[in-house]
PDB file of C-alpha atoms in Angstrom:
ATOM      1  CA  MET A   1      -9.810 -16.226   7.446  1.00  0.00           C
ATOM      2  CA  ASN A   2     -12.380 -13.880   9.529  1.00  0.00           C
ATOM      3  CA  ILE A   3     -14.193 -10.978   8.306  1.00  0.00           C
ATOM      4  CA  PHE A   4     -11.031  -7.884   9.234  1.00  0.00           C
ATOM      5  CA  ARG A   5      -9.405  -9.868   6.997  1.00  0.00           C
ATOM      6  CA  LEU A   6     -11.567 -10.714   3.921  1.00  0.00           C
ATOM      7  CA  THR A   7     -12.485  -6.617   4.004  1.00  0.00           C
ATOM      8  CA  GLY A   8      -9.267  -5.439   4.476  1.00  0.00           C
ATOM      9  CA  ASP A   9      -8.454  -7.364   0.951  1.00  0.00           C
ATOM     10  CA  LEU A  10     -11.443  -6.351  -0.269  1.00  0.00           C
ATOM     11  CA  SER A  11     -10.474  -3.037   0.706  1.00  0.00           C
ATOM     12  CA  HIS A  12      -6.944  -3.189  -0.827  1.00  0.00           C
ATOM     13  CA  LEU A  13      -8.227  -4.613  -3.524  1.00  0.00           C
ATOM     14  CA  ALA A  14     -11.206  -1.875  -4.173  1.00  0.00           C
ATOM     15  CA  ALA A  15      -7.897   1.338  -3.905  1.00  0.00           C
ATOM     16  CA  ILE A  16      -5.820  -0.475  -6.111  1.00  0.00           C
ATOM     17  CA  ILE A  17      -8.869  -0.987  -8.916  1.00  0.00           C
ATOM     18  CA  ILE A  18      -9.634   2.970  -8.050  1.00  0.00           C
ATOM     19  CA  LEU A  19      -5.963   4.098  -9.361  1.00  0.00           C
ATOM     20  CA  LEU A  20      -6.103   1.979 -11.859  1.00  0.00           C
ATOM     21  CA  LEU A  21     -10.148   3.303 -13.593  1.00  0.00           C
ATOM     22  CA  LYS A  22      -8.752   6.616 -12.657  1.00  0.00           C
ATOM     23  CA  ILE A  23      -5.936   6.673 -14.858  1.00  0.00           C
ATOM     24  CA  TRP A  24      -7.194   4.527 -17.751  1.00  0.00           C
ATOM     25  CA  LYS A  25     -10.924   6.465 -18.267  1.00  0.00           C
ATOM     26  CA  SER A  26      -9.158  10.003 -17.643  1.00  0.00           C
ATOM     27  CA  ARG A  27      -6.358   8.859 -19.467  1.00  0.00           C
ATOM     28  CA  SER A  28      -3.803  10.079 -17.038  1.00  0.00           C
ATOM     29  CA  CYS A  29      -1.435  10.101 -14.391  1.00  0.00           C
ATOM     30  CA  ALA A  30      -1.604  13.845 -12.662  1.00  0.00           C
ATOM     31  CA  GLY A  31      -1.386  13.739  -9.099  1.00  0.00           C
ATOM     32  CA  ILE A  32      -0.229   9.685  -8.959  1.00  0.00           C
ATOM     33  CA  SER A  33       2.974   9.246  -7.473  1.00  0.00           C
ATOM     34  CA  GLY A  34       5.124   6.898  -9.495  1.00  0.00           C
ATOM     35  CA  LYS A  35       7.497   6.763  -7.152  1.00  0.00           C
ATOM     36  CA  SER A  36       5.047   5.133  -4.745  1.00  0.00           C
ATOM     37  CA  GLN A  37       3.698   2.797  -7.634  1.00  0.00           C
ATOM     38  CA  ILE A  38       7.183   1.774  -7.660  1.00  0.00           C
ATOM     39  CA  LEU A  39       7.762   0.672  -4.052  1.00  0.00           C
ATOM     40  CA  PHE A  40       4.202  -1.215  -3.965  1.00  0.00           C
ATOM     41  CA  ALA A  41       5.448  -3.203  -7.048  1.00  0.00           C
ATOM     42  CA  ILE A  42       8.555  -3.760  -5.134  1.00  0.00           C
ATOM     43  CA  VAL A  43       5.957  -4.961  -1.823  1.00  0.00           C
ATOM     44  CA  PHE A  44       4.335  -7.835  -4.083  1.00  0.00           C
ATOM     45  CA  THR A  45       7.687  -8.850  -5.686  1.00  0.00           C
ATOM     46  CA  ALA A  46       9.504  -9.369  -2.214  1.00  0.00           C
ATOM     47  CA  ARG A  47       6.283 -10.782  -0.573  1.00  0.00           C
ATOM     48  CA  TYR A  48       4.923 -12.991  -2.764  1.00  0.00           C
ATOM     49  CA  LEU A  49       7.340 -15.010  -3.985  1.00  0.00           C
ATOM     50  CA  ASP A  50       6.350 -17.977  -2.409  1.00  0.00           C
ATOM     51  CA  LEU A  51       3.876 -18.746  -5.138  1.00  0.00           C
ATOM     52  CA  LEU A  52       6.899 -20.392  -6.494  1.00  0.00           C
ATOM     53  CA  THR A  53       7.136 -22.739  -3.424  1.00  0.00           C
ATOM     54  CA  SER A  54       4.059 -22.710  -1.967  1.00  0.00           C
ATOM     55  CA  PHE A  55      -0.213 -23.150  -2.816  1.00  0.00           C
ATOM     56  CA  VAL A  56      -2.037 -22.519   0.550  1.00  0.00           C
ATOM     57  CA  SER A  57      -5.734 -22.042  -1.066  1.00  0.00           C
ATOM     58  CA  LEU A  58      -6.703 -21.068  -4.481  1.00  0.00           C
ATOM     59  CA  TYR A  59      -8.518 -17.225  -2.877  1.00  0.00           C
ATOM     60  CA  ASN A  60      -4.403 -16.361  -1.161  1.00  0.00           C
ATOM     61  CA  THR A  61      -2.962 -17.397  -4.927  1.00  0.00           C
ATOM     62  CA  SER A  62      -5.323 -15.176  -6.623  1.00  0.00           C
ATOM     63  CA  MET A  63      -5.143 -12.432  -4.853  1.00  0.00           C
ATOM     64  CA  LYS A  64      -1.182 -12.267  -5.232  1.00  0.00           C
ATOM     65  CA  VAL A  65      -1.479 -12.781  -8.662  1.00  0.00           C
ATOM     66  CA  ILE A  66      -4.569 -10.476  -8.931  1.00  0.00           C
ATOM     67  CA  TYR A  67      -1.911  -7.542  -6.638  1.00  0.00           C
ATOM     68  CA  ILE A  68       1.270  -8.289  -8.694  1.00  0.00           C
ATOM     69  CA  GLY A  69      -0.195  -7.858 -11.714  1.00  0.00           C
ATOM     70  CA  CYS A  70      -2.236  -4.935 -11.120  1.00  0.00           C
ATOM     71  CA  ALA A  71       1.322  -2.852  -9.378  1.00  0.00           C
ATOM     72  CA  TYR A  72       3.053  -3.471 -12.538  1.00  0.00           C
ATOM     73  CA  ALA A  73       0.153  -2.846 -14.905  1.00  0.00           C
ATOM     74  CA  THR A  74       0.231   0.748 -12.886  1.00  0.00           C
ATOM     75  CA  VAL A  75       3.162   1.560 -13.090  1.00  0.00           C
ATOM     76  CA  TYR A  76       3.200   0.413 -16.933  1.00  0.00           C
ATOM     77  CA  LEU A  77       0.364   3.411 -17.508  1.00  0.00           C
ATOM     78  CA  ILE A  78       2.546   5.749 -15.051  1.00  0.00           C
ATOM     79  CA  TYR A  79       6.024   5.437 -17.222  1.00  0.00           C
ATOM     80  CA  ALA A  80       5.265   4.339 -20.543  1.00  0.00           C
ATOM     81  CA  LYS A  81       1.554   4.757 -22.226  1.00  0.00           C
ATOM     82  CA  PHE A  82       0.439   7.440 -19.974  1.00  0.00           C
ATOM     83  CA  ARG A  83       4.382   9.185 -20.258  1.00  0.00           C
ATOM     84  CA  ALA A  84       2.947  12.339 -20.964  1.00  0.00           C
ATOM     85  CA  THR A  85       0.925  13.656 -18.282  1.00  0.00           C
ATOM     86  CA  TYR A  86       3.114  11.727 -15.686  1.00  0.00           C
ATOM     87  CA  ASP A  87       3.860  14.676 -13.141  1.00  0.00           C
ATOM     88  CA  GLY A  88       7.527  13.420 -12.289  1.00  0.00           C
ATOM     89  CA  ASN A  89       8.691  17.431 -10.761  1.00  0.00           C
ATOM     90  CA  HIS A  90       6.865  17.428  -8.080  1.00  0.00           C
ATOM     91  CA  ASP A  91       7.166  13.691  -7.740  1.00  0.00           C
ATOM     92  CA  SER A  92      10.763  14.156  -6.850  1.00  0.00           C
ATOM     93  CA  PHE A  93      10.690  12.239  -2.705  1.00  0.00           C
ATOM     94  CA  ARG A  94      14.602  10.939  -2.359  1.00  0.00           C
ATOM     95  CA  VAL A  95      13.089   6.560  -2.233  1.00  0.00           C
ATOM     96  CA  GLU A  96      16.494   5.155  -1.204  1.00  0.00           C
ATOM     97  CA  PHE A  97      16.066   7.065   1.975  1.00  0.00           C
ATOM     98  CA  LEU A  98      13.465   4.212   2.259  1.00  0.00           C
ATOM     99  CA  VAL A  99      14.493   1.418   0.276  1.00  0.00           C
ATOM    100  CA  VAL A 100      18.098   1.622   1.354  1.00  0.00           C
ATOM    101  CA  PRO A 101      17.500   1.139   5.648  1.00  0.00           C
ATOM    102  CA  VAL A 102      13.767  -0.436   5.530  1.00  0.00           C
ATOM    103  CA  GLY A 103      16.765  -3.212   3.672  1.00  0.00           C
ATOM    104  CA  GLY A 104      19.336  -3.146   6.424  1.00  0.00           C
ATOM    105  CA  LEU A 105      16.577  -3.947   9.341  1.00  0.00           C
ATOM    106  CA  ALA A 106      14.447  -6.509   7.536  1.00  0.00           C
ATOM    107  CA  VAL A 107      18.470  -8.407   7.197  1.00  0.00           C
ATOM    108  CA  LEU A 108      18.702  -7.219  10.616  1.00  0.00           C
ATOM    109  CA  ILE A 109      15.295  -7.728  12.441  1.00  0.00           C
ATOM    110  CA  ASN A 110      13.511 -10.742  11.160  1.00  0.00           C
ATOM    111  CA  HIS A 111      11.944 -14.749  11.951  1.00  0.00           C
ATOM    112  CA  THR A 112      14.339 -16.530  10.617  1.00  0.00           C
ATOM    113  CA  PHE A 113      17.512 -15.365   8.676  1.00  0.00           C
ATOM    114  CA  SER A 114      16.330 -16.842   5.307  1.00  0.00           C
ATOM    115  CA  PRO A 115      16.537 -15.658   1.621  1.00  0.00           C
ATOM    116  CA  LEU A 116      12.277 -15.337   1.696  1.00  0.00           C
ATOM    117  CA  GLU A 117      11.988 -14.977   4.866  1.00  0.00           C
ATOM    118  CA  ILE A 118      13.835 -11.316   4.550  1.00  0.00           C
ATOM    119  CA  LEU A 119      11.936 -10.930   2.153  1.00  0.00           C
ATOM    120  CA  TRP A 120       8.879 -10.965   3.194  1.00  0.00           C
ATOM    121  CA  THR A 121      10.032  -8.849   5.831  1.00  0.00           C
ATOM    122  CA  PHE A 122      11.413  -5.974   3.507  1.00  0.00           C
ATOM    123  CA  SER A 123       8.308  -6.618   1.513  1.00  0.00           C
ATOM    124  CA  ILE A 124       6.553  -5.704   5.327  1.00  0.00           C
ATOM    125  CA  TYR A 125       8.738  -2.665   5.884  1.00  0.00           C
ATOM    126  CA  LEU A 126       8.706  -0.966   2.718  1.00  0.00           C
ATOM    127  CA  GLU A 127       4.534  -1.136   2.592  1.00  0.00           C
ATOM    128  CA  SER A 128       4.263   0.879   6.117  1.00  0.00           C
ATOM    129  CA  VAL A 129       6.325   3.502   4.624  1.00  0.00           C
ATOM    130  CA  ALA A 130       6.054   2.778   0.371  1.00  0.00           C
ATOM    131  CA  ILE A 131       2.751   5.560   0.324  1.00  0.00           C
ATOM    132  CA  LEU A 132       5.139   8.977   1.432  1.00  0.00           C
ATOM    133  CA  PRO A 133       5.771   9.560  -2.350  1.00  0.00           C
ATOM    134  CA  GLN A 134       1.993   9.767  -2.544  1.00  0.00           C
ATOM    135  CA  LEU A 135       1.617  11.759   0.614  1.00  0.00           C
ATOM    136  CA  PHE A 136       4.939  14.393  -0.480  1.00  0.00           C
ATOM    137  CA  MET A 137       3.536  14.647  -3.982  1.00  0.00           C
ATOM    138  CA  ILE A 138       0.024  16.014  -2.500  1.00  0.00           C
ATOM    139  CA  SER A 139       1.617  18.364   0.392  1.00  0.00           C
ATOM    140  CA  LYS A 140       4.169  19.805  -2.851  1.00  0.00           C
ATOM    141  CA  THR A 141       1.086  20.552  -4.761  1.00  0.00           C
ATOM    142  CA  GLY A 142      -0.741  21.404  -2.215  1.00  0.00           C
ATOM    143  CA  GLU A 143      -3.698  19.622  -4.078  1.00  0.00           C
ATOM    144  CA  ALA A 144      -5.750  16.052  -5.074  1.00  0.00           C
ATOM    145  CA  GLU A 145      -8.196  14.680  -6.891  1.00  0.00           C
ATOM    146  CA  THR A 146     -11.345  13.509  -5.325  1.00  0.00           C
ATOM    147  CA  ILE A 147     -10.843  10.005  -7.051  1.00  0.00           C
ATOM    148  CA  THR A 148      -7.598  10.064  -5.835  1.00  0.00           C
ATOM    149  CA  THR A 149      -8.295  10.845  -2.137  1.00  0.00           C
ATOM    150  CA  HIS A 150     -11.075   7.553  -2.050  1.00  0.00           C
ATOM    151  CA  TYR A 151      -7.690   5.758  -3.479  1.00  0.00           C
ATOM    152  CA  LEU A 152      -5.474   6.596  -0.329  1.00  0.00           C
ATOM    153  CA  PHE A 153      -9.531   6.674   2.057  1.00  0.00           C
ATOM    154  CA  CYS A 154      -9.129   2.747   1.483  1.00  0.00           C
ATOM    155  CA  LEU A 155      -5.840   1.906   1.207  1.00  0.00           C
ATOM    156  CA  GLY A 156      -5.879   3.155   4.540  1.00  0.00           C
ATOM    157  CA  MET A 157      -8.812   0.978   5.455  1.00  0.00           C
ATOM    158  CA  TYR A 158      -6.539  -1.750   4.303  1.00  0.00           C
ATOM    159  CA  ARG A 159      -4.142  -0.734   6.675  1.00  0.00           C
ATOM    160  CA  ALA A 160      -6.230  -0.409   9.732  1.00  0.00           C
ATOM    161  CA  LEU A 161      -8.419  -2.986   9.304  1.00  0.00           C
ATOM    162  CA  TYR A 162      -5.876  -5.662   9.521  1.00  0.00           C
ATOM    163  CA  LEU A 163      -4.973  -4.492  13.334  1.00  0.00           C
ATOM    164  CA  PHE A 164      -8.628  -5.889  13.809  1.00  0.00           C
ATOM    165  CA  ASN A 165      -7.512  -9.165  11.644  1.00  0.00           C
ATOM    166  CA  TRP A 166      -4.423  -9.153  14.465  1.00  0.00           C
ATOM    167  CA  VAL A 167      -5.829  -8.856  16.838  1.00  0.00           C
ATOM    168  CA  TRP A 168      -8.962 -11.285  16.299  1.00  0.00           C
ATOM    169  CA  ARG A 169      -6.096 -13.553  15.074  1.00  0.00           C
ATOM    170  CA  PHE A 170      -4.072 -12.673  18.885  1.00  0.00           C
ATOM    171  CA  TYR A 171      -7.332 -13.861  20.513  1.00  0.00           C
ATOM    172  CA  PHE A 172      -8.916 -16.205  18.976  1.00  0.00           C
ATOM    173  CA  GLU A 173      -6.097 -18.576  17.491  1.00  0.00           C
ATOM    174  CA  GLY A 174      -2.431 -17.055  19.786  1.00  0.00           C
ATOM    175  CA  PHE A 175      -1.802 -16.262  16.841  1.00  0.00           C
ATOM    176  CA  PHE A 176       1.204 -13.214  16.570  1.00  0.00           C
ATOM    177  CA  ASP A 177       2.859 -11.243  14.928  1.00  0.00           C
ATOM    178  CA  LEU A 178       5.499  -8.672  16.078  1.00  0.00           C
ATOM    179  CA  ILE A 179       6.962  -7.159  12.903  1.00  0.00           C
ATOM    180  CA  ALA A 180       3.962  -6.666  10.759  1.00  0.00           C
ATOM    181  CA  ILE A 181       1.409  -5.267  13.916  1.00  0.00           C
ATOM    182  CA  VAL A 182       4.226  -2.750  13.756  1.00  0.00           C
ATOM    183  CA  ALA A 183       4.626  -2.270  10.292  1.00  0.00           C
ATOM    184  CA  GLY A 184       1.135  -1.552  10.079  1.00  0.00           C
ATOM    185  CA  LEU A 185       0.732   0.744  12.946  1.00  0.00           C
ATOM    186  CA  VAL A 186       3.192   3.016  11.429  1.00  0.00           C
ATOM    187  CA  GLN A 187       1.714   2.497   8.268  1.00  0.00           C
ATOM    188  CA  THR A 188      -1.893   3.748   9.799  1.00  0.00           C
ATOM    189  CA  VAL A 189      -0.155   6.432  11.776  1.00  0.00           C
ATOM    190  CA  LEU A 190       1.036   7.955   8.298  1.00  0.00           C
ATOM    191  CA  TYR A 191      -2.940   8.081   7.451  1.00  0.00           C
ATOM    192  CA  CYS A 192      -3.917   9.530  10.507  1.00  0.00           C
ATOM    193  CA  ASP A 193      -4.214  13.580   9.127  1.00  0.00           C
ATOM    194  CA  PHE A 194      -5.141  12.785   5.740  1.00  0.00           C
ATOM    195  CA  PHE A 195      -7.987  10.579   7.242  1.00  0.00           C
ATOM    196  CA  TYR A 196      -9.482  13.300   9.095  1.00  0.00           C
ATOM    197  CA  LEU A 197      -8.751  15.707   6.026  1.00  0.00           C
ATOM    198  CA  TYR A 198     -11.147  13.304   4.440  1.00  0.00           C
ATOM    199  CA  VAL A 199     -13.857  13.253   6.907  1.00  0.00           C
ATOM    200  CA  THR A 200     -13.760  16.588   7.344  1.00  0.00           C
ATOM    201  CA  LYS A 201     -13.167  18.496   3.747  1.00  0.00           C
ATOM    202  CA  VAL A 202     -13.911  15.175   0.500  1.00  0.00           C
ATOM    203  CA  LEU A 203     -16.714  13.572   2.446  1.00  0.00           C
ATOM    204  CA  LYS A 204     -18.217  17.056   2.451  1.00  0.00           C
ATOM    205  CA  GLY A 205     -18.206  18.068  -1.374  1.00  0.00           C
ATOM    206  CA  LYS A 206     -14.232  19.831  -0.429  1.00  0.00           C
ATOM    207  CA  LYS A 207     -11.117  19.568  -1.818  1.00  0.00           C
ATOM    208  CA  LEU A 208      -8.675  18.158  -0.223  1.00  0.00           C
ATOM    209  CA  SER A 209      -5.496  19.555   0.321  1.00  0.00           C
ATOM    210  CA  LEU A 210      -2.627  19.831   2.306  1.00  0.00           C
ATOM    211  CA  PRO A 211       0.173  22.151   3.813  1.00  0.00           C
ATOM    212  CA  ALA A 212       2.254  23.121   1.701  1.00  0.00           C
TER     213      ALA A 212
END
């Protein structure tokens, strides 16, 4: 554990909490992509199946359980409890164009050709693009609520901090995971435009919008 991984985990947790509180307090999931949340639920399920086979630490297990639980809670709020507020017309990204290629890539490029390893690799690849339906939705509507942008910013910071975590682990532990690093870079790049708009608009009290 190092400071970059810890702050990355906390940023990730903050993003999840911000999203859940936004939906619960407003009693609405307007502006939130249900498809992105389904993808994140798939990511955590595939990645943390090792909960059934191994124990690393109480912290590790607790975070895994929290991520899985919150992911499915978010999906439930969007598609069940507050379904009437869900904007399915704008949440129209074809997720099969992400899941199928990512699944094929995970089978072809992985560390070890075993079920759990392929599922872990699949989750890493899928997480790198899981935010695309949300960004696509913002692009279609032309704007995003401030609280939604805070969620996206924390999510992007989590990924950026994890890149520093990989650098730290390489220099101080000799650990190098090319799959995780490349996927993390892809995910961080996807957030670059958003980071720019967040700093230049949201932090100045303006509403964020993406080109339609």
